[in-house]
Short mmCIF file of C-alpha atoms in Angstrom, two decimals:
data_model
loop_
_atom_site.label_atom_id
_atom_site.label_comp_id
_atom_site.label_asym_id
_atom_site.label_seq_id
_atom_site.Cartn_x
_atom_site.Cartn_y
_atom_site.Cartn_z
CA MET A 1 115.94 51.33 72.97
CA ASN A 2 113.21 53.63 71.66
CA TRP A 3 113.50 56.93 69.98
CA ILE A 4 112.99 58.88 73.21
CA GLN A 5 115.98 57.23 74.77
CA SER A 6 118.00 57.85 71.62
CA PHE A 7 116.94 61.44 71.59
CA THR A 8 117.83 61.80 75.28
CA LEU A 9 121.21 60.26 74.71
CA THR A 10 121.80 62.57 71.81
CA LEU A 11 120.83 65.58 73.88
CA THR A 12 123.06 64.39 76.68
CA LEU A 13 126.03 64.09 74.38
CA ALA A 14 125.20 67.38 72.79
CA GLY A 15 124.89 68.94 76.20
CA ALA A 16 128.14 67.54 77.29
CA MET A 17 129.84 68.92 74.23
CA ALA A 18 128.06 72.23 74.23
CA ALA A 19 127.18 72.86 77.81
CA PRO A 20 127.64 76.55 77.56
CA LEU A 21 125.37 76.81 74.46
CA ALA A 22 122.63 74.66 76.02
CA ALA A 23 122.64 76.73 79.14
CA GLN A 24 122.05 79.84 77.11
CA ASN A 25 119.15 78.51 74.84
CA PHE A 26 117.29 76.14 77.23
CA GLN A 27 115.20 78.87 78.62
CA GLN A 28 114.14 79.98 75.19
CA VAL A 29 113.24 76.48 74.07
CA ALA A 30 111.18 75.83 77.18
CA GLU A 31 109.24 79.02 76.75
CA SER A 32 108.58 78.25 73.06
CA SER A 33 107.38 74.73 73.89
CA ASN A 34 105.04 75.95 76.59
CA GLN A 35 103.55 78.45 74.20
CA LYS A 36 102.93 75.79 71.54
CA LEU A 37 101.40 73.47 74.12
CA GLU A 38 99.00 76.15 75.25
CA ASP A 39 98.04 76.90 71.66
CA ALA A 40 97.46 73.19 70.94
CA LEU A 41 95.32 72.76 74.07
CA LYS A 42 93.29 75.82 73.16
CA GLU A 43 92.78 74.48 69.63
CA LEU A 44 91.74 71.07 71.06
CA ALA A 45 89.24 72.76 73.36
CA ASP A 46 87.78 74.68 70.41
CA VAL A 47 87.48 71.48 68.37
CA ARG A 48 85.76 69.67 71.24
CA ASN A 49 83.35 72.54 71.68
CA ASP A 50 82.62 72.50 67.95
CA ILE A 51 82.05 68.72 68.04
CA ALA A 52 79.80 69.03 71.05
CA GLU A 53 77.76 71.72 69.30
CA LYS A 54 77.36 69.61 66.10
CA LYS A 55 76.85 66.17 67.78
CA ILE A 56 73.29 66.74 68.93
CA PRO A 57 71.88 67.76 65.48
CA LEU A 58 73.76 64.90 63.83
CA SER A 59 72.37 62.43 66.37
CA LYS A 60 68.89 63.68 65.66
CA SER A 61 69.47 63.31 61.90
CA VAL A 62 70.80 59.76 62.37
CA SER A 63 67.78 58.86 64.51
CA GLU A 64 65.41 60.25 61.92
CA LEU A 65 67.18 58.34 59.14
CA GLU A 66 67.10 55.11 61.14
CA SER A 67 63.39 55.62 61.74
CA LYS A 68 62.84 56.12 58.03
CA VAL A 69 64.90 53.00 57.25
CA LEU A 70 62.77 50.95 59.64
CA GLU A 71 59.59 52.35 58.14
CA LEU A 72 60.83 51.57 54.61
CA ARG A 73 61.74 48.05 55.67
CA ARG A 74 58.28 47.52 57.10
CA GLU A 75 56.75 48.87 53.90
CA ARG A 76 59.02 46.61 51.82
CA ASN A 77 58.01 43.55 53.85
CA ARG A 78 54.34 44.49 53.49
CA LEU A 79 54.70 44.84 49.72
CA LEU A 80 56.55 41.53 49.49
CA LYS A 81 53.71 39.83 51.39
CA ILE A 82 51.18 41.41 49.05
CA LYS A 83 53.22 40.24 46.04
CA ASP A 84 53.49 36.69 47.40
CA ALA A 85 49.78 36.61 48.14
CA GLY A 86 49.03 37.84 44.62
CA THR A 87 51.32 35.18 43.12
CA ILE A 88 49.61 32.44 45.14
CA ASP A 89 46.16 33.66 44.12
CA LEU A 90 47.22 33.86 40.46
CA SER A 91 48.61 30.29 40.54
CA ALA A 92 45.41 29.06 42.14
CA LEU A 93 43.35 30.84 39.51
CA GLU A 94 45.54 29.41 36.75
CA ARG A 95 45.07 25.91 38.20
CA GLN A 96 41.33 26.43 38.41
CA VAL A 97 41.26 27.70 34.84
CA GLY A 98 43.29 24.66 33.71
CA GLN A 99 40.98 22.28 35.56
CA MET A 100 37.91 23.91 34.10
CA LYS A 101 39.48 23.73 30.63
CA ASP A 102 40.22 20.03 31.13
CA GLN A 103 36.67 19.46 32.27
CA ALA A 104 35.35 21.33 29.25
CA ASP A 105 37.57 19.26 26.92
CA PHE A 106 36.41 16.06 28.61
CA VAL A 107 32.77 17.05 28.21
CA ASN A 108 33.35 17.98 24.56
CA ASN A 109 35.07 14.66 23.88
CA ARG A 110 32.29 12.73 25.57
CA LEU A 111 29.70 14.65 23.60
CA ASN A 112 31.52 13.94 20.33
CA GLU A 113 31.80 10.27 21.24
CA PHE A 114 28.12 10.13 22.09
CA ILE A 115 27.17 11.75 18.80
CA ASN A 116 29.30 9.31 16.80
CA GLU A 117 28.02 6.33 18.79
CA PHE A 118 24.44 7.51 18.44
CA GLU A 119 24.83 7.80 14.70
CA GLY A 120 26.24 4.26 14.51
CA ARG A 121 23.68 2.84 16.94
CA ILE A 122 20.50 3.91 15.22
CA ASN A 123 19.12 1.89 12.36
CA ILE A 124 19.88 3.07 8.84
CA SER A 125 16.16 3.59 8.26
CA GLU A 126 16.08 6.15 11.12
CA LEU A 127 19.03 8.14 9.84
CA ALA A 128 16.96 10.44 7.66
CA GLY A 129 14.92 11.62 10.67
CA TYR A 130 17.92 12.37 12.88
CA GLU A 131 20.53 13.32 10.31
CA GLU A 132 20.06 17.08 10.64
CA ALA A 133 20.57 17.14 14.42
CA ILE A 134 23.50 14.70 14.21
CA GLN A 135 25.31 16.68 11.51
CA ALA A 136 24.79 19.94 13.39
CA GLY A 137 26.28 18.39 16.55
CA LYS A 138 29.22 16.86 14.68
CA LEU A 139 30.13 20.09 12.82
CA ALA A 140 29.60 22.45 15.78
CA PRO A 141 33.13 22.11 17.32
CA LYS A 142 34.72 23.05 13.97
CA ASN A 143 32.48 26.06 13.29
CA GLU A 144 34.51 29.19 14.16
CA ASN A 145 31.47 31.45 13.78
CA LEU A 146 29.77 29.91 16.82
CA SER A 147 30.50 30.75 20.41
CA ALA A 148 31.37 28.04 22.93
CA GLU A 149 27.86 28.23 24.36
CA GLU A 150 26.25 27.83 20.93
CA LYS A 151 28.49 24.87 20.13
CA ARG A 152 27.58 23.22 23.40
CA THR A 153 23.89 23.86 22.76
CA LEU A 154 24.03 22.09 19.37
CA GLN A 155 25.86 19.13 20.90
CA VAL A 156 23.43 18.84 23.79
CA GLY A 157 20.64 18.98 21.23
CA VAL A 158 21.77 15.56 19.97
CA ILE A 159 21.33 14.18 23.49
CA GLU A 160 17.85 15.62 23.65
CA THR A 161 17.12 14.04 20.26
CA ALA A 162 18.36 10.68 21.55
CA LEU A 163 16.14 10.98 24.62
CA GLY A 164 13.20 11.78 22.37
CA ARG A 165 13.97 8.67 20.32
CA ILE A 166 13.89 6.56 23.48
CA GLN A 167 10.46 7.98 24.30
CA ASN A 168 9.28 7.07 20.80
CA LEU A 169 10.61 3.51 21.10
CA ILE A 170 8.57 2.80 24.23
CA GLY A 171 5.75 0.64 22.94
CA GLY A 172 6.97 0.82 19.34
CA HIS A 173 7.43 3.54 16.78
CA SER A 174 6.55 3.79 13.09
CA TYR A 175 7.58 6.23 10.36
CA GLU A 176 7.55 6.59 6.58
CA GLY A 177 10.52 5.81 4.37
CA SER A 178 12.00 3.83 1.48
CA ALA A 179 13.91 0.55 1.38
CA LEU A 180 15.46 -1.80 -1.14
CA ASN A 181 13.52 -5.02 -1.66
CA PRO A 182 15.41 -8.35 -2.09
CA SER A 183 15.49 -7.70 -5.84
CA GLY A 184 17.33 -4.39 -5.33
CA VAL A 185 14.38 -2.13 -6.22
CA LEU A 186 13.71 0.93 -4.04
CA VAL A 187 10.12 0.88 -2.76
CA ASP A 188 8.20 3.28 -0.52
CA GLY A 189 6.58 2.04 2.63
CA LYS A 190 6.47 2.21 6.37
CA PHE A 191 8.96 1.21 9.06
CA ALA A 192 8.16 -0.02 12.56
CA ILE A 193 10.64 -0.41 15.41
CA MET A 194 10.07 -2.87 18.24
CA GLY A 195 13.09 -2.95 20.53
CA PRO A 196 16.22 -3.64 18.51
CA THR A 197 14.29 -4.98 15.50
CA VAL A 198 13.11 -2.86 12.57
CA TYR A 199 10.29 -4.10 10.31
CA PHE A 200 9.22 -2.78 6.92
CA SER A 201 6.17 -3.09 4.74
CA SER A 202 5.77 -1.49 1.33
CA ASP A 203 2.70 0.53 0.50
CA ASP A 204 1.41 -2.20 -1.81
CA GLY A 205 2.10 -4.95 0.76
CA ALA A 206 4.22 -6.95 -1.68
CA THR A 207 7.48 -6.36 0.17
CA PHE A 208 7.82 -6.93 3.90
CA GLY A 209 10.41 -8.21 6.32
CA LEU A 210 13.26 -7.20 8.57
CA ILE A 211 15.63 -4.34 7.83
CA GLU A 212 19.40 -4.52 7.76
CA ALA A 213 22.21 -2.23 6.65
CA GLN A 214 24.48 -3.57 3.94
CA LEU A 215 27.95 -2.28 3.22
CA ASN A 216 27.50 -1.07 -0.35
CA ALA A 217 23.88 0.05 0.00
CA ALA A 218 23.00 3.65 0.90
CA ASP A 219 19.40 2.67 1.73
CA PRO A 220 18.02 0.10 4.19
CA VAL A 221 17.65 -3.38 2.73
CA VAL A 222 14.74 -5.75 3.34
CA LEU A 223 15.87 -9.24 4.33
CA ASP A 224 14.53 -12.14 2.30
CA LEU A 225 12.70 -14.08 5.03
CA PRO A 226 11.87 -17.81 4.90
CA ASP A 227 8.67 -18.81 3.13
CA ASP A 228 6.94 -20.01 6.30
CA ILE A 229 6.64 -16.42 7.60
CA ASP A 230 3.38 -14.96 6.30
CA GLY A 231 2.28 -11.42 5.78
CA GLY A 232 1.62 -10.65 9.45
CA ILE A 233 4.47 -8.17 9.31
CA SER A 234 2.70 -6.14 6.65
CA GLN A 235 -0.54 -6.03 8.66
CA ALA A 236 1.22 -5.12 11.93
CA VAL A 237 3.33 -2.36 10.36
CA THR A 238 0.46 -0.86 8.38
CA SER A 239 -2.34 -0.99 10.96
CA GLY A 240 -0.37 -1.16 14.19
CA ASN A 241 -2.03 -4.46 15.16
CA GLY A 242 -0.84 -7.93 14.26
CA MET A 243 1.67 -10.71 14.87
CA LEU A 244 5.36 -9.95 14.42
CA PRO A 245 8.12 -12.57 14.25
CA PHE A 246 10.62 -12.38 17.07
CA ASP A 247 14.26 -13.35 16.71
CA SER A 248 15.91 -14.03 20.08
CA THR A 249 19.34 -13.90 18.44
CA LEU A 250 18.75 -10.28 17.35
CA GLY A 251 19.27 -11.05 13.69
CA LYS A 252 22.32 -13.29 14.09
CA ALA A 253 20.41 -16.45 13.16
CA LEU A 254 19.27 -14.92 9.88
CA LYS A 255 22.78 -13.75 9.14
CA VAL A 256 24.18 -17.21 9.87
CA ALA A 257 21.56 -18.81 7.63
CA LYS A 258 22.31 -16.26 4.94
CA GLU A 259 26.05 -16.86 5.14
CA LYS A 260 25.75 -20.64 4.76
CA LYS A 261 27.38 -21.66 1.52
CA SER A 262 26.82 -24.52 -0.83
CA LEU A 263 29.56 -26.73 -2.18
CA LYS A 264 29.71 -24.53 -5.26
CA GLY A 265 30.20 -21.49 -3.01
CA TYR A 266 33.20 -23.05 -1.32
CA ILE A 267 34.61 -24.07 -4.69
CA ASP A 268 34.21 -20.50 -5.93
CA ASP A 269 35.94 -19.19 -2.80
CA GLY A 270 38.89 -21.47 -3.47
CA GLY A 271 39.63 -19.80 -6.80
CA GLU A 272 41.83 -21.34 -9.47
CA VAL A 273 44.03 -23.15 -6.94
CA GLY A 274 40.95 -24.66 -5.35
CA LEU A 275 39.80 -25.97 -8.73
CA VAL A 276 43.22 -27.55 -9.30
CA ILE A 277 43.06 -29.24 -5.89
CA ILE A 278 39.54 -30.52 -6.51
CA GLY A 279 40.51 -31.78 -9.97
CA LEU A 280 43.54 -33.53 -8.54
CA GLY A 281 41.40 -35.04 -5.81
CA ILE A 282 38.77 -36.31 -8.24
CA LEU A 283 41.47 -37.87 -10.41
CA GLY A 284 43.06 -39.44 -7.33
CA PHE A 285 39.74 -40.91 -6.15
CA LEU A 286 38.98 -42.29 -9.63
CA LEU A 287 42.42 -43.90 -9.80
CA ALA A 288 41.91 -45.31 -6.31
CA ILE A 289 38.61 -46.89 -7.40
CA TYR A 290 40.27 -48.24 -10.54
CA LYS A 291 43.19 -49.66 -8.57
CA SER A 292 40.83 -51.22 -6.04
CA ILE A 293 38.99 -53.03 -8.83
CA GLN A 294 42.27 -53.98 -10.49
CA ILE A 295 43.88 -55.38 -7.34
CA LEU A 296 40.73 -57.15 -6.16
CA SER A 297 40.29 -58.75 -9.59
CA PHE A 298 43.91 -59.94 -9.66
CA LYS A 299 43.76 -63.73 -9.41
CA VAL A 300 46.17 -65.81 -7.37
CA ALA A 301 46.38 -69.58 -7.01
CA MET A 302 44.83 -71.21 -3.99
CA PRO A 303 46.53 -74.23 -2.34
CA ARG A 304 43.97 -76.57 -3.90
CA HIS A 305 44.83 -75.24 -7.36
CA ILE A 306 48.54 -75.85 -6.78
CA ASP A 307 47.87 -79.33 -5.41
CA GLY A 308 45.79 -80.19 -8.50
CA ILE A 309 48.52 -79.02 -10.87
CA LEU A 310 51.14 -81.00 -8.95
CA GLU A 311 48.96 -84.15 -9.06
CA SER A 312 48.59 -83.84 -12.82
CA ILE A 313 52.38 -83.41 -13.17
CA ASP A 314 52.92 -86.39 -10.89
CA LYS A 315 50.66 -88.46 -13.13
CA GLY A 316 52.65 -87.31 -16.17
CA ASN A 317 49.60 -85.62 -17.65
CA GLU A 318 51.17 -82.31 -18.71
CA LYS A 319 48.17 -81.26 -20.78
CA GLU A 320 45.81 -81.57 -17.82
CA ALA A 321 48.28 -79.64 -15.65
CA GLN A 322 48.41 -76.83 -18.22
CA GLU A 323 44.61 -76.73 -18.41
CA ARG A 324 44.39 -76.45 -14.62
CA ALA A 325 47.02 -73.69 -14.65
CA HIS A 326 45.24 -71.88 -17.46
CA ALA A 327 41.98 -72.09 -15.50
CA ILE A 328 43.51 -69.95 -12.75
CA GLY A 329 43.76 -67.07 -15.23
CA GLY A 330 45.79 -63.89 -15.26
CA ILE A 331 49.47 -63.62 -14.55
CA ALA A 332 49.24 -66.36 -11.93
CA GLY A 333 47.89 -68.78 -14.58
CA GLU A 334 50.70 -67.78 -16.94
CA MET A 335 53.22 -68.38 -14.17
CA PHE A 336 51.97 -71.89 -13.44
CA GLU A 337 51.71 -72.69 -17.13
CA ALA A 338 55.39 -71.75 -17.46
CA GLY A 339 56.07 -73.87 -14.39
CA VAL A 340 54.33 -76.89 -15.90
CA VAL A 341 56.28 -76.53 -19.15
CA ASN A 342 59.60 -76.28 -17.27
CA ALA A 343 58.77 -78.76 -14.49
CA GLN A 344 61.55 -81.08 -15.60
CA GLU A 345 64.20 -78.34 -15.51
CA LYS A 346 66.62 -77.77 -12.68
CA ARG A 347 65.41 -75.92 -9.60
CA GLY A 348 67.27 -72.73 -10.45
CA ILE A 349 65.86 -72.55 -13.96
CA LEU A 350 62.35 -73.32 -12.71
CA GLU A 351 62.58 -70.59 -10.09
CA GLU A 352 63.83 -68.08 -12.68
CA MET A 353 60.92 -68.91 -14.99
CA LEU A 354 58.41 -68.37 -12.18
CA PHE A 355 60.17 -65.25 -10.85
CA GLU A 356 59.99 -63.73 -14.33
CA ARG A 357 56.21 -63.84 -14.16
CA ILE A 358 56.28 -62.38 -10.64
CA LEU A 359 58.35 -59.45 -11.92
CA LYS A 360 55.73 -58.98 -14.62
CA ALA A 361 52.98 -58.82 -11.99
CA ARG A 362 54.76 -56.27 -9.77
CA PRO A 363 54.44 -53.18 -12.07
CA TYR A 364 50.91 -54.25 -12.90
CA LEU A 365 49.87 -54.25 -9.25
CA GLU A 366 51.86 -51.15 -8.27
CA SER A 367 50.85 -48.99 -11.25
CA PHE A 368 49.32 -45.58 -10.41
CA LEU A 369 50.15 -46.01 -6.70
CA PRO A 370 53.02 -43.46 -6.98
CA PHE A 371 50.55 -40.98 -8.45
CA LEU A 372 48.30 -41.41 -5.40
CA SER A 373 51.33 -40.83 -3.16
CA ILE A 374 52.23 -37.69 -5.10
CA THR A 375 48.62 -36.50 -4.88
CA ALA A 376 48.58 -36.96 -1.09
CA ALA A 377 51.83 -34.95 -0.82
CA ALA A 378 50.99 -32.26 -3.38
CA ALA A 379 47.44 -31.43 -2.21
CA PRO A 380 48.55 -29.74 1.08
CA LEU A 381 51.27 -27.88 -0.82
CA LEU A 382 48.69 -26.61 -3.30
CA GLY A 383 46.54 -25.61 -0.33
CA LEU A 384 49.50 -23.69 1.08
CA LEU A 385 49.97 -22.04 -2.31
CA GLY A 386 46.33 -20.98 -2.28
CA THR A 387 46.79 -19.63 1.24
CA VAL A 388 49.74 -17.51 0.15
CA ILE A 389 47.84 -16.22 -2.91
CA GLY A 390 44.80 -15.41 -0.76
CA MET A 391 46.90 -13.48 1.75
CA ILE A 392 48.57 -11.57 -1.07
CA LYS A 393 45.12 -10.56 -2.34
CA THR A 394 44.13 -9.60 1.20
CA PHE A 395 47.14 -7.31 1.61
CA GLN A 396 46.44 -5.76 -1.78
CA LEU A 397 42.88 -5.00 -0.68
CA ILE A 398 44.18 -3.56 2.59
CA THR A 399 46.46 -1.28 0.56
CA ILE A 400 43.49 -0.08 -1.49
CA PHE A 401 40.61 0.00 1.02
CA GLY A 402 42.40 -0.03 4.38
CA THR A 403 41.39 -2.23 7.30
CA GLY A 404 38.01 -0.64 7.98
CA ASP A 405 36.11 -2.63 5.36
CA ALA A 406 36.25 -6.20 6.69
CA LYS A 407 33.81 -7.53 4.12
CA SER A 408 36.03 -6.53 1.21
CA LEU A 409 38.90 -8.44 2.82
CA SER A 410 36.87 -11.62 3.31
CA SER A 411 37.34 -12.82 -0.28
CA GLY A 412 41.13 -13.08 0.04
CA ILE A 413 40.97 -14.57 3.52
CA SER A 414 38.26 -17.02 2.40
CA GLU A 415 40.40 -18.17 -0.51
CA ALA A 416 43.37 -18.61 1.82
CA LEU A 417 41.42 -20.76 4.27
CA VAL A 418 39.32 -22.70 1.76
CA THR A 419 42.31 -23.82 -0.30
CA THR A 420 44.05 -25.06 2.85
CA ALA A 421 40.93 -27.00 3.83
CA LEU A 422 40.53 -28.43 0.32
CA GLY A 423 44.16 -29.52 0.27
CA LEU A 424 43.71 -31.42 3.54
CA ILE A 425 40.34 -32.85 2.48
CA VAL A 426 41.98 -34.29 -0.62
CA ALA A 427 45.29 -35.33 0.95
CA ILE A 428 44.02 -37.27 3.97
CA PRO A 429 41.66 -39.71 2.18
CA VAL A 430 44.07 -40.20 -0.73
CA LEU A 431 46.88 -40.94 1.73
CA ILE A 432 44.71 -43.53 3.49
CA LEU A 433 43.66 -45.08 0.17
CA HIS A 434 47.27 -45.20 -0.99
CA GLY A 435 48.26 -47.08 2.15
CA MET A 436 45.39 -49.56 1.81
CA LEU A 437 46.00 -50.20 -1.90
CA SER A 438 49.77 -50.56 -1.37
CA ARG A 439 49.14 -53.19 1.29
CA MET A 440 46.64 -55.00 -0.92
CA ALA A 441 49.13 -55.02 -3.80
CA LYS A 442 51.90 -56.34 -1.56
CA ARG A 443 49.56 -59.04 -0.27
CA LYS A 444 48.76 -60.16 -3.82
CA LEU A 445 52.48 -60.28 -4.66
CA GLY A 446 53.12 -62.18 -1.48
CA LEU A 447 50.47 -64.77 -2.36
CA LEU A 448 51.89 -65.02 -5.86
CA GLU A 449 55.39 -65.62 -4.48
CA GLN A 450 54.03 -68.05 -1.91
CA GLY A 451 52.31 -70.02 -4.69
CA ALA A 452 55.50 -70.08 -6.75
CA VAL A 453 57.55 -71.35 -3.81
CA ALA A 454 54.92 -73.99 -3.03
CA PHE A 455 54.92 -75.12 -6.66
CA VAL A 456 58.71 -75.38 -6.83
CA ASN A 457 58.91 -77.20 -3.52
CA GLY A 458 56.15 -79.59 -4.61
CA VAL A 459 57.85 -80.38 -7.91
CA MET A 460 61.20 -80.91 -6.24
CA ALA A 461 59.68 -83.11 -3.52
CA ARG A 462 57.95 -85.36 -6.04
CA ARG A 463 61.11 -85.56 -8.12
CA HIS A 464 63.07 -86.76 -5.10
CA ASP A 465 60.36 -89.27 -4.22
CA LYS A 466 60.59 -90.79 -7.70
CA LYS A 467 64.34 -91.07 -7.42
CA ASP A 468 64.06 -92.72 -4.02
CA SER A 469 61.49 -95.21 -5.26
#
């Protein structure tokens, strides 16, 4: 039930209770309601008329504003497109600038590399003629007072100088200068370049030869050529006509010949450890020679000698047996002399008497052999010691001079390698000699023992024969 029904019910009840009062006021209420309704309708009509009057101008204003919004949107989109296009163009320009900068850096690096390589490629005798252009090109990138174009011009000037040098080298090129002769004296003269080879002849013609650059020399050095090369170099350099020696190895053969060392040079490279190894080796070889003579001169009894001694004993002629034993000589003679004297003793005593002489011969034959064995074992160890000392010197030189100066490091490396070689040179022959001499000594002892056994067996056999007869 809604409020209208409730209101109706209420009115109904009220009407039922106050019928007389409702009858009196109903007409008044109806008239008042009609009047209010008319007023409300009139007010609504006025409002609608007012809205209708204002709607058209407002619609026009809205249309104008919408048109302006559309126009502003189009302008905004146009500006955004312009902005995007500008951003794209700026990025492209930045990329182009970066690429051009990279290209410029690459060209500068290549120019610097060329200048450095050109300086290292030319002969030391040519350096004076090209030094100004080379230094200007090398210092140009660091000169803040020069523009980029001026720097590039100085660097390109080195290339032009190099091209001019190539033109000069076609057919040969000569120029004045100074060089150090083989005695270390600076002399004036003339240089001539033919291909990769540079020749020099002094003004007086006394010094001539090939030119090389040495590590500790600021001037070009004249190589000391073999005696069979005559003065044709001097004539060719001075006059432009003549015979020039040609080295197909481009100077390597002369360097190899120059670097060849004598035995004294290798000994000097070995240092103190090398001298110790050589001294040990010489002593070992002398002892080996001495032992060879000693073992070879050691006398042993031959079967015929033993048979003769046994025959004399069998005859009962002890004096003759002793003379034959004495004739053998050495420890073997002493052994058989003792055997003759004790021939009548029991087998055990006779064997002990002979074995005593064999024990005497053993240290005689084996003397100095342990020293040879020690020499063969110690020489490589001394070589290893020299290697360690040489490497220590090398690392010390690296600490002082760095790794750029290979020639200054060669002394330590040479000592390291030479001592190892000397140790092996000494150890291998001494080891072989020790083995040979040990076998020779054992063979002599074996023959001595064999003779003793043959003597004892012969004496015992004859003693049994006498008993049997």
